[in-house]
Tab-separated table of C-alpha atoms and ligand atoms in Angstrom:
chain	number	residue	atom	x	y	z
A	1	MET	CA	97.549	75.354	-7.534
A	2	THR	CA	98.929	77.372	-4.626
A	3	GLN	CA	102.491	78.638	-4.258
A	4	LYS	CA	102.790	76.413	-1.215
A	5	ILE	CA	101.991	73.307	-3.289
A	6	ALA	CA	104.257	74.430	-6.150
A	7	ARG	CA	107.142	74.908	-3.715
A	8	PHE	CA	106.506	71.523	-2.087
A	9	LEU	CA	106.553	69.763	-5.474
A	10	ALA	CA	109.723	71.600	-6.527
A	11	ASP	CA	111.593	71.059	-3.238
A	12	GLU	CA	110.494	67.536	-2.349
A	13	ALA	CA	109.984	66.040	-5.818
A	14	PRO	CA	107.722	63.306	-4.379
A	15	ALA	CA	107.227	60.106	-6.346
A	16	THR	CA	104.162	60.128	-8.613
A	17	PRO	CA	101.278	59.711	-8.526
A	18	CYS	CA	100.628	61.679	-5.355
A	19	LEU	CA	98.082	64.085	-3.975
A	20	VAL	CA	99.220	67.278	-2.267
A	21	VAL	CA	96.641	69.100	-0.130
A	22	ASP	CA	97.090	72.684	1.071
A	23	LEU	CA	95.529	72.782	4.548
A	24	ASP	CA	95.227	76.564	4.425
A	25	LEU	CA	92.818	76.181	1.503
A	26	VAL	CA	90.768	73.684	3.521
A	27	ALA	CA	90.565	76.279	6.299
A	28	ALA	CA	89.590	78.973	3.786
A	29	ASN	CA	86.873	76.704	2.380
A	30	PHE	CA	85.541	76.099	5.885
A	31	ARG	CA	85.324	79.844	6.531
A	32	LYS	CA	83.656	80.438	3.157
A	33	LEU	CA	80.899	77.973	3.942
A	34	ARG	CA	80.450	79.392	7.435
A	35	THR	CA	80.007	82.835	5.876
A	36	ALA	CA	77.612	81.547	3.205
A	37	LEU	CA	75.460	79.597	5.683
A	38	PRO	CA	76.109	81.107	9.132
A	39	GLU	CA	73.116	79.360	10.723
A	40	ALA	CA	74.247	75.847	9.793
A	41	ALA	CA	76.488	73.606	11.854
A	42	ILE	CA	79.130	72.219	9.515
A	43	TYR	CA	79.545	68.435	9.512
A	44	TYR	CA	82.448	67.651	7.184
A	45	ALA	CA	81.733	64.487	5.152
A	46	VAL	CA	84.844	62.529	6.122
A	47	LYS	CA	84.687	60.214	3.117
A	48	ALA	CA	85.693	63.057	0.787
A	49	ASN	CA	89.206	62.961	2.249
A	50	PRO	CA	89.902	61.485	5.681
A	51	ALA	CA	93.601	62.458	5.913
A	52	PRO	CA	94.376	62.946	9.638
A	53	ALA	CA	95.845	66.423	9.081
A	54	ILE	CA	92.627	67.565	7.371
A	55	LEU	CA	90.484	66.232	10.227
A	56	GLU	CA	92.781	67.866	12.798
A	57	ARG	CA	92.595	71.235	11.070
A	58	LEU	CA	88.808	71.000	10.883
A	59	VAL	CA	88.570	70.070	14.579
A	60	GLU	CA	90.578	73.221	15.353
A	61	LEU	CA	88.146	75.256	13.261
A	62	GLY	CA	85.165	73.882	15.183
A	63	SER	CA	83.802	71.563	12.519
A	64	ALA	CA	81.632	68.564	13.282
A	65	PHE	CA	81.757	65.395	11.166
A	66	ASP	CA	79.509	63.203	9.038
A	67	THR	CA	80.838	59.655	9.079
A	68	ALA	CA	80.060	56.476	7.152
A	69	SER	CA	81.765	53.771	9.234
A	70	VAL	CA	83.283	52.969	12.614
A	71	ASN	CA	86.749	53.491	11.157
A	72	GLU	CA	85.810	57.008	10.119
A	73	ILE	CA	84.409	57.649	13.598
A	74	ASP	CA	87.712	56.463	15.095
A	75	MET	CA	89.656	58.736	12.734
A	76	VAL	CA	87.627	61.741	13.898
A	77	LEU	CA	88.141	60.806	17.560
A	78	ALA	CA	91.871	60.311	16.954
A	79	ALA	CA	92.010	63.783	15.408
A	80	GLY	CA	90.593	65.259	18.616
A	81	GLY	CA	86.911	65.409	17.603
A	82	ARG	CA	84.308	64.637	20.241
A	83	ALA	CA	81.627	61.964	19.920
A	84	ASP	CA	78.922	64.621	20.250
A	85	GLN	CA	80.306	66.266	17.098
A	86	ILE	CA	79.815	63.105	15.065
A	87	SER	CA	76.852	62.028	12.967
A	88	PHE	CA	76.680	58.443	11.695
A	89	GLY	CA	75.166	59.484	8.380
A	90	ASN	CA	75.348	56.279	6.385
A	91	THR	CA	71.863	54.798	6.004
A	92	ILE	CA	73.316	51.307	5.548
A	93	LYS	CA	74.971	50.100	8.746
A	94	LYS	CA	75.617	46.737	10.354
A	95	MET	CA	74.044	46.329	13.772
A	96	SER	CA	77.530	45.716	15.197
A	97	CYS	CA	78.747	49.036	13.769
A	98	ILE	CA	75.782	50.959	15.191
A	99	ARG	CA	76.576	49.420	18.569
A	100	ALA	CA	80.278	50.250	18.268
A	101	ALA	CA	79.417	53.873	17.414
A	102	TYR	CA	77.034	54.049	20.387
A	103	GLU	CA	79.736	52.685	22.694
A	104	ARG	CA	82.023	55.488	21.505
A	105	GLY	CA	79.390	58.043	22.473
A	106	VAL	CA	77.789	58.757	19.096
A	107	ARG	CA	74.092	59.609	19.516
A	108	LEU	CA	73.067	60.907	16.090
A	109	PHE	CA	72.125	58.398	13.386
A	110	ALA	CA	70.642	58.489	9.884
A	111	PHE	CA	68.121	56.030	8.483
A	112	ASP	CA	65.908	55.720	5.416
A	113	SER	CA	64.059	52.462	6.045
A	114	GLU	CA	62.033	50.750	8.738
A	115	GLN	CA	64.562	47.952	9.069
A	116	GLU	CA	67.448	50.355	9.677
A	117	LEU	CA	65.394	52.305	12.223
A	118	GLU	CA	64.702	49.086	14.123
A	119	LYS	CA	68.423	48.245	14.147
A	120	ILE	CA	69.215	51.662	15.629
A	121	ALA	CA	66.500	51.213	18.263
A	122	VAL	CA	68.149	48.002	19.442
A	123	ALA	CA	71.830	48.972	19.148
A	124	ALA	CA	71.693	52.680	20.038
A	125	PRO	CA	68.713	53.123	22.379
A	126	GLY	CA	67.547	56.664	23.104
A	127	SER	CA	69.566	58.171	20.245
A	128	ARG	CA	68.555	61.024	17.988
A	129	VAL	CA	67.632	59.874	14.505
A	130	PHE	CA	66.963	61.684	11.267
A	131	CYS	CA	65.344	60.313	8.146
A	132	ARG	CA	66.777	60.871	4.703
A	133	ILE	CA	64.320	61.651	1.927
A	134	LEU	CA	64.777	61.056	-1.796
A	135	THR	CA	65.730	63.880	-4.144
A	136	SER	CA	65.811	63.952	-7.935
A	137	GLY	CA	69.563	64.578	-8.247
A	138	LYS	CA	68.834	66.924	-11.162
A	139	GLY	CA	71.544	69.494	-11.831
A	140	ALA	CA	74.261	67.390	-10.187
A	141	ASP	CA	77.338	66.082	-12.015
A	142	TRP	CA	77.619	63.139	-9.595
A	143	PRO	CA	73.990	62.365	-8.605
A	144	LEU	CA	73.398	59.943	-5.773
A	145	SER	CA	70.465	58.174	-7.464
A	146	ARG	CA	67.781	56.261	-5.661
A	147	LYS	CA	70.180	54.352	-3.470
A	148	PHE	CA	69.626	56.738	-0.539
A	149	GLY	CA	66.500	58.208	0.928
A	150	CYS	CA	62.852	57.190	0.989
A	151	ALA	CA	59.620	58.831	-0.107
A	152	PRO	CA	58.432	61.635	2.191
A	153	ALA	CA	55.258	59.737	3.164
A	154	MET	CA	57.337	56.766	4.302
A	155	ALA	CA	59.768	59.044	6.145
A	156	GLU	CA	56.873	60.653	7.978
A	157	ALA	CA	55.415	57.297	8.997
A	158	LEU	CA	58.813	56.132	10.258
A	159	LEU	CA	59.420	59.312	12.261
A	160	ARG	CA	56.043	58.720	13.907
A	161	ARG	CA	57.257	55.312	15.093
A	162	CYS	CA	60.361	56.684	16.848
A	163	ARG	CA	58.757	57.364	20.204
A	164	ASP	CA	57.484	53.789	20.517
A	165	LEU	CA	60.915	52.530	19.584
A	166	GLY	CA	62.562	54.616	22.301
A	167	LEU	CA	64.290	56.961	19.853
A	168	GLU	CA	64.158	60.733	19.446
A	169	ALA	CA	62.710	61.808	16.089
A	170	PHE	CA	65.268	64.543	15.546
A	171	GLY	CA	64.995	65.675	11.951
A	172	ILE	CA	65.066	65.213	8.219
A	173	SER	CA	67.973	65.073	5.792
A	174	PHE	CA	68.472	65.049	2.071
A	175	HIS	CA	71.306	65.293	-0.436
A	176	VAL	CA	70.673	67.141	-3.690
A	177	GLY	CA	73.443	65.238	-5.506
A	178	SER	CA	77.169	65.811	-5.465
A	179	GLN	CA	78.724	68.660	-7.476
A	180	GLN	CA	75.330	70.339	-7.679
A	181	ARG	CA	75.450	73.264	-10.092
A	182	GLU	CA	71.951	74.698	-9.598
A	183	PRO	CA	71.248	76.644	-6.381
A	184	LYS	CA	67.501	76.200	-6.939
A	185	GLN	CA	67.760	72.426	-6.453
A	186	TRP	CA	67.785	72.825	-2.660
A	187	ASP	CA	64.381	74.511	-2.772
A	188	GLU	CA	62.241	71.490	-3.621
A	189	ALA	CA	63.768	69.406	-0.812
A	190	ILE	CA	63.402	72.231	1.707
A	191	ARG	CA	59.757	72.676	0.691
A	192	THR	CA	59.063	68.953	1.119
A	193	ALA	CA	60.812	68.884	4.488
A	194	ALA	CA	58.890	71.921	5.743
A	195	ALA	CA	55.582	70.246	4.911
A	196	MET	CA	56.723	67.174	6.867
A	197	PHE	CA	57.752	69.298	9.859
A	198	ARG	CA	54.250	70.828	9.897
A	199	ALA	CA	52.402	67.541	9.498
A	200	LEU	CA	54.372	65.901	12.303
A	201	ASP	CA	54.108	68.960	14.518
A	202	ALA	CA	50.317	68.766	14.235
A	203	ASP	CA	50.581	65.323	15.844
A	204	GLY	CA	52.858	66.447	18.659
A	205	ILE	CA	56.126	65.286	17.081
A	206	GLU	CA	58.429	68.262	17.148
A	207	LEU	CA	61.385	67.775	14.845
A	208	LYS	CA	64.351	70.017	15.647
A	209	MET	CA	66.838	69.659	12.813
A	210	LEU	CA	67.042	69.943	9.061
A	211	ASN	CA	70.130	68.439	7.437
A	212	LEU	CA	70.817	70.180	4.120
A	213	GLY	CA	73.304	67.493	3.056
A	214	GLY	CA	76.285	68.122	0.804
A	215	GLY	CA	76.413	68.858	-2.903
A	216	PHE	CA	78.181	72.220	-2.655
A	217	PRO	CA	80.351	72.302	-5.779
A	218	THR	CA	84.032	72.907	-6.339
A	219	ARG	CA	85.398	74.357	-9.559
A	220	TYR	CA	86.651	71.814	-12.099
A	221	ARG	CA	86.824	72.708	-15.821
A	222	ARG	CA	83.526	74.552	-15.761
A	223	ASN	CA	82.476	77.534	-13.676
A	224	VAL	CA	80.120	76.858	-10.796
A	225	PRO	CA	77.852	79.232	-8.870
A	226	LYS	CA	79.465	81.085	-5.993
A	227	LEU	CA	78.990	79.507	-2.585
A	228	CYS	CA	77.443	82.713	-1.249
A	229	ALA	CA	74.835	82.563	-4.043
A	230	ILE	CA	73.957	78.997	-3.053
A	231	GLY	CA	73.820	80.025	0.596
A	232	ALA	CA	71.527	82.939	-0.236
A	233	ALA	CA	69.203	80.689	-2.273
A	234	ILE	CA	69.017	78.180	0.587
A	235	ARG	CA	68.272	80.880	3.139
A	236	ARG	CA	65.536	82.315	0.907
A	237	SER	CA	63.954	78.863	0.615
A	238	LEU	CA	64.126	78.360	4.370
A	239	ARG	CA	62.343	81.633	5.045
A	240	LYS	CA	59.778	80.906	2.343
A	241	HIS	CA	58.907	77.403	3.526
A	242	PHE	CA	59.569	77.508	7.289
A	243	GLY	CA	58.646	81.151	7.917
A	244	ASN	CA	59.902	82.226	11.337
A	245	ARG	CA	60.230	78.651	12.606
A	246	ILE	CA	63.491	77.684	10.937
A	247	PRO	CA	64.915	74.560	12.642
A	248	ASP	CA	68.527	73.935	13.634
A	249	LEU	CA	70.510	73.375	10.455
A	250	ILE	CA	73.289	71.000	9.494
A	251	ALA	CA	75.357	71.134	6.297
A	252	GLU	CA	77.527	68.202	5.239
A	253	PRO	CA	80.093	69.480	2.752
A	254	GLY	CA	82.595	67.045	1.304
A	255	ARG	CA	83.765	68.160	-2.107
A	256	GLN	CA	83.473	71.889	-1.326
A	257	MET	CA	85.773	71.556	1.676
A	258	VAL	CA	88.696	69.756	0.051
A	259	GLY	CA	88.197	69.622	-3.736
A	260	ASN	CA	90.147	72.707	-4.766
A	261	ALA	CA	92.674	72.216	-1.950
A	262	GLY	CA	94.440	69.276	-3.616
A	263	VAL	CA	96.577	68.702	-6.698
A	264	ILE	CA	97.575	65.307	-8.074
A	265	HIS	CA	101.048	65.112	-9.504
A	266	THR	CA	101.252	62.485	-12.250
A	267	GLU	CA	103.763	61.299	-14.852
A	268	VAL	CA	103.158	60.612	-18.542
A	269	VAL	CA	103.999	56.942	-19.112
A	270	LEU	CA	103.251	56.653	-22.810
A	271	ILE	CA	102.073	58.759	-25.736
A	272	SER	CA	100.907	56.843	-28.798
A	273	GLN	CA	98.517	56.771	-31.761
A	274	LYS	CA	96.121	54.058	-32.866
A	275	SER	CA	96.641	54.371	-36.616
A	276	ALA	CA	98.562	56.532	-39.059
A	277	ASP	CA	95.410	58.378	-40.139
A	278	ASP	CA	94.054	59.077	-36.624
A	279	PRO	CA	95.890	62.115	-35.315
A	280	ARG	CA	94.520	61.817	-31.794
A	281	ARG	CA	97.226	61.053	-29.283
A	282	TRP	CA	96.565	58.576	-26.508
A	283	VAL	CA	98.260	59.835	-23.353
A	284	TYR	CA	98.680	57.232	-20.627
A	285	LEU	CA	99.272	58.538	-17.107
A	286	ASP	CA	100.579	56.768	-14.010
A	287	ILE	CA	97.182	57.333	-12.381
A	288	GLY	CA	93.797	56.192	-13.673
A	289	LYS	CA	90.366	55.062	-12.594
A	290	PHE	CA	91.776	52.506	-10.175
A	291	GLY	CA	94.469	54.797	-8.794
A	292	GLY	CA	92.005	57.357	-7.446
A	293	LEU	CA	90.243	58.937	-10.415
A	294	ALA	CA	87.055	56.874	-10.074
A	295	GLU	CA	84.892	59.945	-10.575
A	296	THR	CA	85.996	60.168	-14.196
A	297	GLU	CA	83.448	57.356	-14.716
A	298	GLY	CA	81.143	58.510	-17.518
A	299	GLU	CA	83.516	61.524	-17.766
A	300	ALA	CA	81.298	63.017	-15.036
A	301	ILE	CA	83.959	64.890	-13.112
A	302	GLN	CA	86.357	66.698	-15.419
A	303	TYR	CA	89.506	67.799	-13.630
A	304	PRO	CA	91.571	70.637	-15.086
A	305	ILE	CA	94.824	69.038	-16.288
A	306	ARG	CA	97.907	71.205	-16.808
A	307	SER	CA	101.330	70.770	-18.348
A	308	HIS	CA	104.253	73.123	-17.693
A	309	ARG	CA	104.775	73.314	-21.470
A	310	ARG	CA	103.298	76.406	-23.066
A	311	GLY	CA	103.191	75.678	-26.823
A	312	LYS	CA	100.444	74.758	-29.292
A	313	THR	CA	97.994	72.095	-28.085
A	314	GLY	CA	96.213	69.159	-29.734
A	315	ARG	CA	93.434	66.751	-28.796
A	316	VAL	CA	94.203	63.812	-26.576
A	317	VAL	CA	92.535	60.786	-25.089
A	318	LEU	CA	93.627	60.304	-21.477
A	319	ALA	CA	93.951	56.863	-19.921
A	320	GLY	CA	95.369	55.166	-16.847
A	321	PRO	CA	98.198	52.636	-16.627
A	322	THR	CA	96.329	49.446	-15.702
A	323	CYS	CA	95.471	46.460	-17.883
A	324	ASP	CA	91.743	47.119	-17.725
A	325	SER	CA	89.936	48.573	-20.706
A	326	ALA	CA	87.654	50.535	-18.367
A	327	ASP	CA	90.718	52.500	-17.290
A	328	VAL	CA	90.155	55.335	-19.780
A	329	LEU	CA	89.661	58.748	-18.194
A	330	TYR	CA	88.520	61.058	-20.988
A	331	GLU	CA	87.742	60.157	-24.578
A	332	LYS	CA	84.699	62.310	-25.426
A	333	ALA	CA	85.447	65.344	-23.285
A	334	ASN	CA	87.582	67.680	-25.319
A	335	TYR	CA	90.951	67.508	-23.559
A	336	ARG	CA	93.949	69.168	-25.186
A	337	LEU	CA	97.608	68.993	-24.233
A	338	PRO	CA	100.735	70.559	-25.785
A	339	VAL	CA	101.871	68.911	-29.011
A	340	ASP	CA	105.411	68.697	-27.638
A	341	LEU	CA	104.265	66.772	-24.549
A	342	SER	CA	106.804	64.022	-23.885
A	343	ILE	CA	106.956	60.706	-22.104
A	344	GLY	CA	108.235	61.362	-18.580
A	345	ASP	CA	106.597	64.808	-18.353
A	346	ARG	CA	104.813	65.654	-15.132
A	347	LEU	CA	101.209	66.861	-15.265
A	348	GLU	CA	99.056	68.511	-12.633
A	349	ILE	CA	95.541	67.247	-12.086
A	350	ARG	CA	93.932	70.152	-10.295
A	351	ALA	CA	90.972	70.385	-7.899
A	352	ALA	CA	91.626	66.744	-6.983
A	353	GLY	CA	91.438	66.956	-3.189
A	354	ALA	CA	88.055	65.222	-2.896
A	355	TYR	CA	87.151	61.596	-3.595
A	356	THR	CA	90.553	60.599	-4.952
A	357	SER	CA	93.019	59.274	-2.363
A	358	THR	CA	90.451	56.934	-0.813
A	359	TYR	CA	89.204	55.708	-4.179
A	360	ALA	CA	92.660	54.345	-5.000
A	361	SER	CA	92.706	50.540	-5.114
A	362	VAL	CA	95.127	48.797	-2.781
A	363	ALA	CA	97.158	47.046	-5.425
A	364	PHE	CA	95.336	46.504	-8.718
A	365	ASN	CA	98.000	45.431	-11.224
A	366	GLY	CA	100.501	45.811	-8.386
A	367	PHE	CA	100.282	49.588	-8.318
A	368	GLU	CA	100.526	51.032	-4.825
A	369	PRO	CA	97.792	53.447	-3.703
A	370	MET	CA	98.864	57.043	-4.166
A	371	ARG	CA	100.333	58.934	-1.239
A	372	CYS	CA	98.543	61.998	0.149
A	373	TYR	CA	100.709	64.823	1.528
A	374	CYS	CA	98.980	67.488	3.605
A	375	ILE	CA	101.023	70.636	3.922
B	401	PLP	C1	78.927	61.995	0.510
B	401	PLP	C2	77.994	62.661	1.436
B	401	PLP	C3	78.091	64.027	1.676
B	401	PLP	C4	79.072	64.925	0.954
B	401	PLP	O1	78.660	65.202	-0.320
B	401	PLP	P1	79.413	66.285	-1.227
B	401	PLP	O2	78.642	66.295	-2.475
B	401	PLP	O3	80.812	65.853	-1.382
B	401	PLP	O4	79.324	67.588	-0.484
B	401	PLP	C5	77.223	64.576	2.599
B	401	PLP	N1	76.315	63.827	3.248
B	401	PLP	C6	76.202	62.502	3.045
B	401	PLP	C7	75.190	61.736	3.807
B	401	PLP	C8	77.027	61.881	2.135
B	401	PLP	O5	76.898	60.572	1.927
């Protein structure tokens, strides 16, 4: 919570729920990552928060962008980004979307299957492509599972096909899982990629780029390793596995760039108990899983939640306002709020700048999606 956000909330008293993002913190996060990984080109993962003001600030700072759809590409272009600063990083694209991206000048595409590679060959001829490999997702609070990436042997075989398909085999990417808390998790993927670089090089296919993905954590309730420690671990792994032939590097931060820059302002709608002998209070907020807090699924992401009241606290279950029983935020995680918390109180949900505003449903139960203010 920055003074700037506190002043905005006090002066403007915006309707709740809303997200307020401090753009100066986004800029600070950008600089921190650049310091931690000076050799890597930063491609902000737009899906984390595509607010135009955030994209504009990042364009000013010299960021490039990882996009998942044509709409995201158009948002980057509208913010002043250039097509040659855009990667179409989604491995699941319609042919028509690949073509639309190509027409806008995008020449860098991700794939993780033969069928996707063939689509790119037809719709974006001559482009640079990189193959995403599977990772375990261990150590991550929001792992990305087996949905993305393919086995290294398959990736190698596909990269060998690029020349015949009229594409440039440009590199390899991976993602160690979002909110990754263990710096060592990058090592295994870097080792695997280095072996692939060597094997392909022996056959005259010279890859140029390694995409380190995202996963850089932001601080929620628990401490996370410092970004410079993660950067140092990655650089050690690169030297160990690539020696003096380290390729061009790309990093795709999402959460790290905007997570701690945003605060959600929410109102307590109801406080109740389920029986006379169960002291736990149920606290219902005007935001829930369908209003933007989708990452509370499985209580995986645990936002710090603050009240302005300072007294004694007691255990609570936190839930959203919709008529869906899945709309419970935290039941097992030990959340405590002041015992004198009252209906109508405002609460701050901190570190909520990433993966919130765009996860809000359009009108489930008639609730409008929350507003995002960038200041
Ligand atoms: C979502 C995503 C990212 C960003 O991940 P974070 O964990 O938020 O840093 C980066 N790259 C790709 C391909 C993604 O899909």
